[in-house]
Coordinates of C-alpha atoms (C1' of nucleotides) in Angstrom, one line a residue:
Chain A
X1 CA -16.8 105.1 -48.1
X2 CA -19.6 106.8 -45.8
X3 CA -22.3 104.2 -47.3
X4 CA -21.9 100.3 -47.3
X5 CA -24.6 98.2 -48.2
X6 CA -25.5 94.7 -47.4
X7 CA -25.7 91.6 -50.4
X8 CA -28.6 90.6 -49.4
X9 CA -31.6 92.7 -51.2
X10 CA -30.3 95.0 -54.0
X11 CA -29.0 98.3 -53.8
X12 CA -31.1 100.3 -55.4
X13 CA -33.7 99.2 -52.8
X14 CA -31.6 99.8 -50.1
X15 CA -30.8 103.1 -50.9
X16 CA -34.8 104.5 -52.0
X17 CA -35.2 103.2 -48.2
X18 CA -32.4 104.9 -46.5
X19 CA -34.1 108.0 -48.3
X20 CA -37.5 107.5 -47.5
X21 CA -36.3 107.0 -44.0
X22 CA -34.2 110.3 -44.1
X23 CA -37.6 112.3 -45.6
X24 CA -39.6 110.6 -42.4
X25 CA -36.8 111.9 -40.1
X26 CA -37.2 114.9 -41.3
X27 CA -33.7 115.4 -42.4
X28 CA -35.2 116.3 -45.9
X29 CA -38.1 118.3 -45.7
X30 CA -41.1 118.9 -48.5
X31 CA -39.7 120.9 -51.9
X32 CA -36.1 120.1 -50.4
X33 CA -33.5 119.0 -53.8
X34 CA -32.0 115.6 -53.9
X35 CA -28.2 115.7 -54.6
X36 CA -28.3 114.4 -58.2
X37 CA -28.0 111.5 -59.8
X38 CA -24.2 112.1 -60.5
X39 CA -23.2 113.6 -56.8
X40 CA -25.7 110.6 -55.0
X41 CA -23.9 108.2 -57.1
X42 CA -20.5 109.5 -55.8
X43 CA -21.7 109.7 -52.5
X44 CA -23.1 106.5 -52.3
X45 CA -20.3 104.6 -54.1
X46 CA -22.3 103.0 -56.3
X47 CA -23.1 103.8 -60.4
X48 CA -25.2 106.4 -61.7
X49 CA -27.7 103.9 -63.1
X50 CA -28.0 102.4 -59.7
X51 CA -29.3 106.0 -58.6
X52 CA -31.1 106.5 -61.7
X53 CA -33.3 103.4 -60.7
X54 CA -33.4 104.7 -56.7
X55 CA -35.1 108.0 -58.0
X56 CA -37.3 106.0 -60.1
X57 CA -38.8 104.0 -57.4
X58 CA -39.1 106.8 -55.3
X59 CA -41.1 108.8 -58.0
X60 CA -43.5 105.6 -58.7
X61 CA -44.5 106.1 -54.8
X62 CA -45.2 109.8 -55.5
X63 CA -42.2 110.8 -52.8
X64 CA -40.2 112.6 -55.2
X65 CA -41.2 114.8 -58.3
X66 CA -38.4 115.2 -61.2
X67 CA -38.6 118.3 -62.5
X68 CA -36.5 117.8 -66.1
X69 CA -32.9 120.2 -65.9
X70 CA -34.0 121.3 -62.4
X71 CA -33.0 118.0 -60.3
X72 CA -35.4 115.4 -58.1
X73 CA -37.9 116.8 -55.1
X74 CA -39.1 115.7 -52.2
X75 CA -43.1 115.7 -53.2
X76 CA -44.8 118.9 -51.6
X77 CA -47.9 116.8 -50.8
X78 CA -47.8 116.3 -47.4
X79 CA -50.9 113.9 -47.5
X80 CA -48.8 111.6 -49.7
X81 CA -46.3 111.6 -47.0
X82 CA -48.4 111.2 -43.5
X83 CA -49.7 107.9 -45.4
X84 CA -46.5 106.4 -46.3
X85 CA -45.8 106.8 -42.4
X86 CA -48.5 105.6 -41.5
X87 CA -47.8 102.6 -44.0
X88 CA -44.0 102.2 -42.8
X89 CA -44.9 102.3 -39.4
X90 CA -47.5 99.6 -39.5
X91 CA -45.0 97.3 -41.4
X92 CA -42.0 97.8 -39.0
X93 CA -44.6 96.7 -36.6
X94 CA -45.7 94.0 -38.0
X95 CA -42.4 92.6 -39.0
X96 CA -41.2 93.1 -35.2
X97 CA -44.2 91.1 -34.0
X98 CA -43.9 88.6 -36.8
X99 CA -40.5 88.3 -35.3
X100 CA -41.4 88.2 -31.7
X101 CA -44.2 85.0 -32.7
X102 CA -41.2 83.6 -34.3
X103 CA -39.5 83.4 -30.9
X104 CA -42.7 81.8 -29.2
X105 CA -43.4 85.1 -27.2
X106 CA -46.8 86.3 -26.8
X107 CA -49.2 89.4 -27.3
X108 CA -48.9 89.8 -23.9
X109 CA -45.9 89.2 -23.2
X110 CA -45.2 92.2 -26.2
X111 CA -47.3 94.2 -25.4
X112 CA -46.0 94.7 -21.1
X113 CA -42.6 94.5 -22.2
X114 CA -43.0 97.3 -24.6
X115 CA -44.9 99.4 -22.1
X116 CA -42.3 98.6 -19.6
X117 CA -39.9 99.5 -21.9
X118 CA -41.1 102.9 -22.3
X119 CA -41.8 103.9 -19.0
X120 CA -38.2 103.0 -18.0
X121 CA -36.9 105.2 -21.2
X122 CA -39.3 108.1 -19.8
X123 CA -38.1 107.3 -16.2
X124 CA -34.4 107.9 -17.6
X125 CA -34.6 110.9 -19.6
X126 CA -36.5 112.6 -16.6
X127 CA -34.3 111.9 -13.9
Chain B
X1 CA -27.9 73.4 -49.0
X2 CA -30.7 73.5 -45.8
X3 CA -29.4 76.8 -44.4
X4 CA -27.5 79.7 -46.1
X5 CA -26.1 82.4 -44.3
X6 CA -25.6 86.8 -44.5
X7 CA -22.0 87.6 -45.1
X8 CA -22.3 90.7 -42.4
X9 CA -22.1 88.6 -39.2
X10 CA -20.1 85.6 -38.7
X11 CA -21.4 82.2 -39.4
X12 CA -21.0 80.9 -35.7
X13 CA -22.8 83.4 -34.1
X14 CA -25.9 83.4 -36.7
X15 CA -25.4 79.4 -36.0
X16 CA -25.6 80.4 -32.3
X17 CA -28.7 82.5 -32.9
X18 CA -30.5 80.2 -34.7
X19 CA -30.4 77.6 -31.9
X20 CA -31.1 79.8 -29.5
X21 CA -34.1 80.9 -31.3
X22 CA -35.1 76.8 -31.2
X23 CA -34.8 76.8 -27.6
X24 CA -36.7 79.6 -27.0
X25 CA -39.8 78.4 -29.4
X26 CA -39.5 75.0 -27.6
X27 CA -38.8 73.3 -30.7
X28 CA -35.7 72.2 -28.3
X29 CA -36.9 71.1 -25.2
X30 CA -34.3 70.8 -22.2
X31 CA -32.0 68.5 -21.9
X32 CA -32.4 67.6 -25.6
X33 CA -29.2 66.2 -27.5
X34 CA -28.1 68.5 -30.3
X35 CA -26.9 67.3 -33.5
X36 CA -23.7 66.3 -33.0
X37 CA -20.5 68.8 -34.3
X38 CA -20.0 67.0 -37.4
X39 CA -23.7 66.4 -38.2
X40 CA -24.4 69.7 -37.6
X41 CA -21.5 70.7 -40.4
X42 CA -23.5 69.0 -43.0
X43 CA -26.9 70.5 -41.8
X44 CA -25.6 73.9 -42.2
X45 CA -23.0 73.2 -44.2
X46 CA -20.0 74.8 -43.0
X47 CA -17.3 73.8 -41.4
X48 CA -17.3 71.3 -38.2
X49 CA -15.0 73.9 -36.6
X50 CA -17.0 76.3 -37.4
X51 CA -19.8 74.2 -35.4
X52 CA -17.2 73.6 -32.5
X53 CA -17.2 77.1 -32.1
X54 CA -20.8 77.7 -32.2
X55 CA -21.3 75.8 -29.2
X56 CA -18.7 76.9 -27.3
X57 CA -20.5 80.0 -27.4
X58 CA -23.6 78.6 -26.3
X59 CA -21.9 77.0 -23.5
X60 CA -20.4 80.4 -22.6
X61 CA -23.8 81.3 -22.3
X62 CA -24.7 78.5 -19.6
X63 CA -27.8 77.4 -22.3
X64 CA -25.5 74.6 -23.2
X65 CA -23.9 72.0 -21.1
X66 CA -21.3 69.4 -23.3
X67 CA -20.5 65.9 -22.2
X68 CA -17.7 64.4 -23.8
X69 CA -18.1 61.4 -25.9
X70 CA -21.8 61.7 -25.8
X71 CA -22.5 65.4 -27.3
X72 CA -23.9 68.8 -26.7
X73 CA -26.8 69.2 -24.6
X74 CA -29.9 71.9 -24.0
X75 CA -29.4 72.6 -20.3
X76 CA -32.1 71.5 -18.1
X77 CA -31.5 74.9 -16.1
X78 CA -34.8 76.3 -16.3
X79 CA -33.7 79.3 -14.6
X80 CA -31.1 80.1 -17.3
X81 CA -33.3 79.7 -20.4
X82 CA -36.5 82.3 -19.1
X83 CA -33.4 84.6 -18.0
X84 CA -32.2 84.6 -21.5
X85 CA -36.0 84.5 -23.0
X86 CA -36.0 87.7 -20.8
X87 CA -33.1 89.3 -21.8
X88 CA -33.8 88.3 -25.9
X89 CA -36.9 90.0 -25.5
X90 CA -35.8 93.4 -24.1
X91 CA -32.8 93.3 -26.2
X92 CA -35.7 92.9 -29.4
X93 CA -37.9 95.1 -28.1
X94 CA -35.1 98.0 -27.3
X95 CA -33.8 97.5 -30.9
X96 CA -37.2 97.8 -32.3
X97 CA -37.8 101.4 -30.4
X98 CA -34.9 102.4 -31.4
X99 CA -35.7 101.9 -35.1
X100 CA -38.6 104.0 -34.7
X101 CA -37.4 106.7 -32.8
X102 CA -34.3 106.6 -36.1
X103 CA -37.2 106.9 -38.3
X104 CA -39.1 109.8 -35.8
X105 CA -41.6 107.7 -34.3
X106 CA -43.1 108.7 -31.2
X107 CA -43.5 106.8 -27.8
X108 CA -47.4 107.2 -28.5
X109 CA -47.5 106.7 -32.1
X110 CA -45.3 103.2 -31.0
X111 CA -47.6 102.4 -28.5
X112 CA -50.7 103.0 -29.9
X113 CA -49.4 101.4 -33.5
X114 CA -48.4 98.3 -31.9
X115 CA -52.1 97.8 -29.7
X116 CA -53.6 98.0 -33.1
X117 CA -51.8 95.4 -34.6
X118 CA -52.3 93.4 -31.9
X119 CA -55.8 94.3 -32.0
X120 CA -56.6 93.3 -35.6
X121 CA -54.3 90.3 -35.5
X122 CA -56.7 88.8 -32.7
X123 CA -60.0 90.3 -34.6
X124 CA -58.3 88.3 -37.3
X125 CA -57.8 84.9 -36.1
X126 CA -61.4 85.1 -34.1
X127 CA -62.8 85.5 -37.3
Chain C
X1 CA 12.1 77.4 -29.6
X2 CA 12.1 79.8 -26.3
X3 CA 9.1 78.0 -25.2
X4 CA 8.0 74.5 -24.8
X5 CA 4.5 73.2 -23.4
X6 CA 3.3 70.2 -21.9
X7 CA 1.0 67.5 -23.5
X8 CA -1.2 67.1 -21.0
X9 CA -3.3 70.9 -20.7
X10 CA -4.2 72.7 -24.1
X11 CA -1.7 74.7 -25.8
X12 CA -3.9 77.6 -25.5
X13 CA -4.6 77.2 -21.9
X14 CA -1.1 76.9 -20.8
X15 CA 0.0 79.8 -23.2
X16 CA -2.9 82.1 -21.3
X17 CA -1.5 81.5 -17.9
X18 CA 1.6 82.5 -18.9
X19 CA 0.8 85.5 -19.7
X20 CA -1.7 85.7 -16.6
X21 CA 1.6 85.5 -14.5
X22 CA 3.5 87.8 -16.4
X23 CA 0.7 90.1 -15.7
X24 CA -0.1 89.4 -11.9
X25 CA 4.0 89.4 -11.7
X26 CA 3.8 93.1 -13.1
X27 CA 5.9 92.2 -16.2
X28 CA 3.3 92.9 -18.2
X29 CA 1.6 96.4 -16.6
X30 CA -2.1 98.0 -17.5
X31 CA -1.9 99.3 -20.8
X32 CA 1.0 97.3 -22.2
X33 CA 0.4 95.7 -25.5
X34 CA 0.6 92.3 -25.7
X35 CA 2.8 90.7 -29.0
X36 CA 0.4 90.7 -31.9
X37 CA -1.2 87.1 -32.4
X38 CA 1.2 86.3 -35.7
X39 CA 4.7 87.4 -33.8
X40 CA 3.4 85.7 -30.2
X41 CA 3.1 82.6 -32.2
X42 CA 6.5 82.5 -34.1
X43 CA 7.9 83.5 -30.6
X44 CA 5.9 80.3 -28.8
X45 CA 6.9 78.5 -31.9
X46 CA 2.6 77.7 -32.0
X47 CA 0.1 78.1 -34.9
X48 CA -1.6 81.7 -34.7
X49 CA -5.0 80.2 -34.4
X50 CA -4.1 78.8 -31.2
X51 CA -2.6 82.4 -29.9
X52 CA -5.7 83.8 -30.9
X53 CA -7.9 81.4 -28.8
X54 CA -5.5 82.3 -25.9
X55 CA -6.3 85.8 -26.5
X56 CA -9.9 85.3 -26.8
X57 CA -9.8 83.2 -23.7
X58 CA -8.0 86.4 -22.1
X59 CA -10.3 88.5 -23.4
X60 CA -13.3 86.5 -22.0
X61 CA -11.7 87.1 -18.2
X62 CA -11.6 90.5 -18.7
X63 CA -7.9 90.6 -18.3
X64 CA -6.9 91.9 -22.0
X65 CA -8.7 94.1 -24.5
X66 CA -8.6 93.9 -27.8
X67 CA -8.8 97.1 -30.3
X68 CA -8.8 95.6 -33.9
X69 CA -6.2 97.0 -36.0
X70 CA -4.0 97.9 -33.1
X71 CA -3.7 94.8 -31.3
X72 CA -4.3 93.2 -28.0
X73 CA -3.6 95.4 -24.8
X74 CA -3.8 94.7 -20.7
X75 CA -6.7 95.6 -19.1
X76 CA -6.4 98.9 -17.3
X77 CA -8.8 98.4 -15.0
X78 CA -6.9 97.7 -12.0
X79 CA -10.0 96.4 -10.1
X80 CA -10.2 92.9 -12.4
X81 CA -6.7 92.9 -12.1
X82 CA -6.5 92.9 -8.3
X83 CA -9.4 90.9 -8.0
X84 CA -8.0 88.1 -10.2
X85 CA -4.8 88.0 -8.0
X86 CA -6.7 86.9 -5.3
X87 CA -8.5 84.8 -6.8
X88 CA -5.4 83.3 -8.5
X89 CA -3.8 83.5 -5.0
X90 CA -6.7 81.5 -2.7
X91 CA -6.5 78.9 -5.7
X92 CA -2.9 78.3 -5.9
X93 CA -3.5 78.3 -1.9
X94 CA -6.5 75.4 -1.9
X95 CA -4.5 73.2 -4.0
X96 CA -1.2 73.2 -2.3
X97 CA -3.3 72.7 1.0
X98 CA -5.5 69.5 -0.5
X99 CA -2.1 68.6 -1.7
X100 CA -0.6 68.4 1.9
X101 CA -3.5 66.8 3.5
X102 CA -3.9 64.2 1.2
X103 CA -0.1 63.5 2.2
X104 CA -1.3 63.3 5.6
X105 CA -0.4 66.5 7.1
X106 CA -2.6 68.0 9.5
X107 CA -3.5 72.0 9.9
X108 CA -1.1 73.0 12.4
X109 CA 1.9 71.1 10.7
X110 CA 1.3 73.2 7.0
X111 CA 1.4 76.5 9.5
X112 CA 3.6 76.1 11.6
X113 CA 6.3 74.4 8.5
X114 CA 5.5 77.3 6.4
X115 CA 6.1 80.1 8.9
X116 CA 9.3 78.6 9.7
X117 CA 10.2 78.2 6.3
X118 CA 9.4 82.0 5.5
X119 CA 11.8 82.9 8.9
X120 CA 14.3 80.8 7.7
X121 CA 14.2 82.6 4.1
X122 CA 14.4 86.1 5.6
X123 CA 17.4 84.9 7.8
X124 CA 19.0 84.2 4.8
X125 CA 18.8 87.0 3.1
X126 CA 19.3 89.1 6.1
X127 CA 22.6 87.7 5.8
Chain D
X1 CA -5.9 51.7 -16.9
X2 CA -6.2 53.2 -12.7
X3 CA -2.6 54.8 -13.7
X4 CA -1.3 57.1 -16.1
X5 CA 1.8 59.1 -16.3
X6 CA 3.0 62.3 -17.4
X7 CA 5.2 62.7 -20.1
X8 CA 8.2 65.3 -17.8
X9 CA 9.3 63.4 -15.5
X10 CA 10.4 59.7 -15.6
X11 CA 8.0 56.9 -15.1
X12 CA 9.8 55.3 -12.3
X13 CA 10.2 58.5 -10.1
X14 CA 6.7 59.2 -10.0
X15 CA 5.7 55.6 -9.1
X16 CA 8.3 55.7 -6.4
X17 CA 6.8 58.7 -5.9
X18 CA 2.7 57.9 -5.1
X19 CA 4.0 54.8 -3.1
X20 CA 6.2 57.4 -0.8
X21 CA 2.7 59.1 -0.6
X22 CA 1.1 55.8 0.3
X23 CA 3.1 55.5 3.1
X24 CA 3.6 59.1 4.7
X25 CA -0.8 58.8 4.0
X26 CA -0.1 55.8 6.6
X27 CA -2.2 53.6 3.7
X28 CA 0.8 51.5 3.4
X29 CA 2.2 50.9 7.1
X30 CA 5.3 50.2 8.1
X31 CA 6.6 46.1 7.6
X32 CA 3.6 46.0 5.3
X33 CA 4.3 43.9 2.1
X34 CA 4.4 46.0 -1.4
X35 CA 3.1 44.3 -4.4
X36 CA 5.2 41.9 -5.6
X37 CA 7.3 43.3 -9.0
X38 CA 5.1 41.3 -11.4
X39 CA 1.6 42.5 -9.7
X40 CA 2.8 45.8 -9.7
X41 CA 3.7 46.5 -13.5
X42 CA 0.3 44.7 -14.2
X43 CA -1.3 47.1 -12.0
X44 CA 0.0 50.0 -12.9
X45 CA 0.6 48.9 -16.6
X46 CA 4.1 49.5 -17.0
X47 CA 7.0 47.5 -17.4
X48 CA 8.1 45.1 -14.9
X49 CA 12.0 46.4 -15.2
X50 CA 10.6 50.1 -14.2
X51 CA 9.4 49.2 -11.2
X52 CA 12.2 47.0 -10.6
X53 CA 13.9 50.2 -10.9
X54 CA 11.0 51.8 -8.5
X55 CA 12.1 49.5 -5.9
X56 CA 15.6 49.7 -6.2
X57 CA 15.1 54.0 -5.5
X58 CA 13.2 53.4 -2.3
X59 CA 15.7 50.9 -1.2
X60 CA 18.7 53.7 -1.7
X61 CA 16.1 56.3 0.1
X62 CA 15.7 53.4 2.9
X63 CA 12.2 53.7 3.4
X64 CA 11.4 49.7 1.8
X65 CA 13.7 47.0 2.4
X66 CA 14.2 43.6 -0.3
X67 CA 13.9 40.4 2.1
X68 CA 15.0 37.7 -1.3
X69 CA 12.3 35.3 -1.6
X70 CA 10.1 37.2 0.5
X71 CA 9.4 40.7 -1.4
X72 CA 9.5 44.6 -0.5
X73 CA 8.4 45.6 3.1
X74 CA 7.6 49.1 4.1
X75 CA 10.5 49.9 6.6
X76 CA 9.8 49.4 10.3
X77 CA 12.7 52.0 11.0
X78 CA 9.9 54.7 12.1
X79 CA 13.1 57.5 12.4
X80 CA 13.2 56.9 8.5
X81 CA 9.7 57.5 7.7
X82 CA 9.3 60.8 10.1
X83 CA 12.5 62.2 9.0
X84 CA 11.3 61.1 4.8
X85 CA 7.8 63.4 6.1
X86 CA 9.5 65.6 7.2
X87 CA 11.9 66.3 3.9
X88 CA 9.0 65.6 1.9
X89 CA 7.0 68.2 4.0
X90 CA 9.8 70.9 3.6
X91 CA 10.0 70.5 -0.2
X92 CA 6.9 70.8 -1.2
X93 CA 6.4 74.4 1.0
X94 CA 9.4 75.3 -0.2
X95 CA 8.2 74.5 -4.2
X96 CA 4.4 76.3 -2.8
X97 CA 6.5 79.2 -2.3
X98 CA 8.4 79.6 -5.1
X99 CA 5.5 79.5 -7.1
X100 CA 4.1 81.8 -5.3
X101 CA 7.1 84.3 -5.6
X102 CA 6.8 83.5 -9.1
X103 CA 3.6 85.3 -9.5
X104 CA 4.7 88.4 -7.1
X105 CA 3.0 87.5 -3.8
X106 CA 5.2 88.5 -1.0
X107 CA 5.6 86.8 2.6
X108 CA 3.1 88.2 4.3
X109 CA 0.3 87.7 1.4
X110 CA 0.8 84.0 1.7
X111 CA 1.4 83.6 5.7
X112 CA -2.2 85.2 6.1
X113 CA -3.9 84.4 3.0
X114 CA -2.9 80.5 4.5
X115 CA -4.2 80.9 7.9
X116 CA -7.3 82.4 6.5
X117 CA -7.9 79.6 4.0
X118 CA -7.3 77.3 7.0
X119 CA -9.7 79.0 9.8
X120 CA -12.2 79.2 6.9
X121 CA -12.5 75.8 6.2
X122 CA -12.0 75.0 10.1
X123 CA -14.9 77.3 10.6
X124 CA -16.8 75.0 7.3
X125 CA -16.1 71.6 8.9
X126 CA -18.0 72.6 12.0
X127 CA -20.8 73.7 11.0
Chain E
dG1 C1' 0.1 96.2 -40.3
dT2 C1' -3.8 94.5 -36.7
dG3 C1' -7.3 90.9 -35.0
dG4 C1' -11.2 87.9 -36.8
dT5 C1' -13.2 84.2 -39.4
dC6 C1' -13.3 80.1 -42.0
dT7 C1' -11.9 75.8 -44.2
dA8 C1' -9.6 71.3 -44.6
dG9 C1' -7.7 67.8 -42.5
dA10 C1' -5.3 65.6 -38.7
dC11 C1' -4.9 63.5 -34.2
dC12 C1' -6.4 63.0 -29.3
dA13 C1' -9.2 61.5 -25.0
dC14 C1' -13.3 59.7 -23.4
dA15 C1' -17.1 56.3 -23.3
Chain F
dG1 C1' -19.0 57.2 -32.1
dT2 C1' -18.6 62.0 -29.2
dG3 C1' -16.3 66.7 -28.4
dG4 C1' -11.6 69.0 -28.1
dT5 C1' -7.3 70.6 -29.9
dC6 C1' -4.0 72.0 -33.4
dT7 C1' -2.0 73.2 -37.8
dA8 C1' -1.7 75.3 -42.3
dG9 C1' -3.2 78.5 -45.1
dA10 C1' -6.7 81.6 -46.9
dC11 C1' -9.5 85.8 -46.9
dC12 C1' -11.7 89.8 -44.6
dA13 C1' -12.5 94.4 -42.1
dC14 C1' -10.5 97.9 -39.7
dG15 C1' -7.1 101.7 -39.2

DNA sequence: GTGGTCTAGACCACA
DNA sequence: GTGGTCTAGACCACG
């Protein structure tokens, strides 16, 4: 089992994100094929319909294209794809702040240690 | 049932977290009595061992002192609590880089996304 | 029962310094595996909860590592090991000397007494 | 309760025991008068026959004497009491080094490590 | 197999 | 009352 997923939120979710995030990465690049419903299914270790619904989900946010008897695509329209970064990136930001509030730290506070944070990462990987 | 708990990690150390999140926001002030084991095992409901351990492992952690026959106290160790607010918020901080850079996120695009955010938020609340 | 403990120190406690001395007595060398949790506790005629707090405990001075699914193994990092002899060492040290002056004996009389009880013992064996 | 007893060894031989201390500590001195039976089982909350028994053992290792009618007196035969400090002084390095053999230290480990714990806390005391 | 977690319920020492 | 220890027995994840 290469893939586990957590009981929380349901797995078709949590597999249309693991995607998305794999398209962001790059790992799957515009026009690239999505293994099928069948081989995702078996790969995933969950049921077809599971996938099924995945694809789905990804197609109502315009990532992927089905093309009927030719498979699932990541969308060609690159547009599509800089905003949904955009997007992502704005609410893993937000959800790490929200978290950060939660714990009583402050913009501030945030916003130097993040800086700091940084440098010492850019200081590392030069040395 | 107050509280409720992911299956993934175990029960005493989300217990743990939770607390030290409390102390942290303040809403536990030094030198403030915790519930005691067994109240705290209806609270969350889970075992009173299961409590035990929980603050055995915030005593490990010096945020935590216990005297017997009167209960579990929030040290009044200033030192030790903005340590561990320091160390919480690097730790939250790294793991939050690291998220982005998994999703191919740039130091810049980090940066700059997060000053925004911060940015509106106070446009926001000023309005 | 090979093993018996006493009712005044926990179970686990007493259990851990066994195995401490085993250790610092080299009976037990880096590397070695210790008996797993459910045989160590028919063999200290114990519950295997309370071997596995000894372990943890162990674990926590940095004297045994853990690998799950294979068991629990000595550290083989000599340095703690050394280190905790002397620790170990100046302990048993301080308490046998507050136990002698709280009998009354003064400095030169616990120096002097022990250095002729060491000759003595090597003129035995020299025998 | 000021008293309380271990479960090893028996009651009697470790009262018979602190008073021995009492004395070598010079708190009891000699011809001084030991609490009468009665007082002394109230005190240390035992059984008046135990440290009837108590009494008899220091009587066989000469250190009290029984005057009828009068009570137990500390022995004024000062040979008694140096030669009981120094037995006592003997056996207990003698059981320090056992223990110490016990967990591997050799001869010369414990001769210094002593000497050192003893300039050390020389060199504390004058500060 | 291994260690790790959790529950239920008991008993203890301390204050 | 408080926390601390221990047992018995269950289930889990990892290898």
């Amino acid at each position: 089992m290469t893939d586990t997923f957590q009981s929380s939120s349901p797995i078709y979710s949590q597999l249309a994100d693991r995607i998305n995030r794999k398209i962001l990465r790059g790992e799957l690049q515009p026009g690239d094929k999505l293994p099928s419903v069948r081989e995702m299914a078996i790969q995933s270790n969950v049921n077809p319909n599971t996938v099924q619904r995945t694809y789905r989900e990804l197609e109502g946010m315009n990532i992927v294209e089905t093309k009927r008897g030719q498979g699932t695509f990541v969308t060609e329209n690159q547009e599509i794809l800089t905003e949904m970064r955009e997007r992502l990136k704005e609410e893993e930001i937000s959800q790490f702040v929200k978290g950060m509030y939660d714990m009583g730290y402050a913009d501030e506070e945030i916003e130097v240690g993040l800086n700091k944070f940084l440098q010492e990462k850019k200081g590392d990987s030069e040395q």
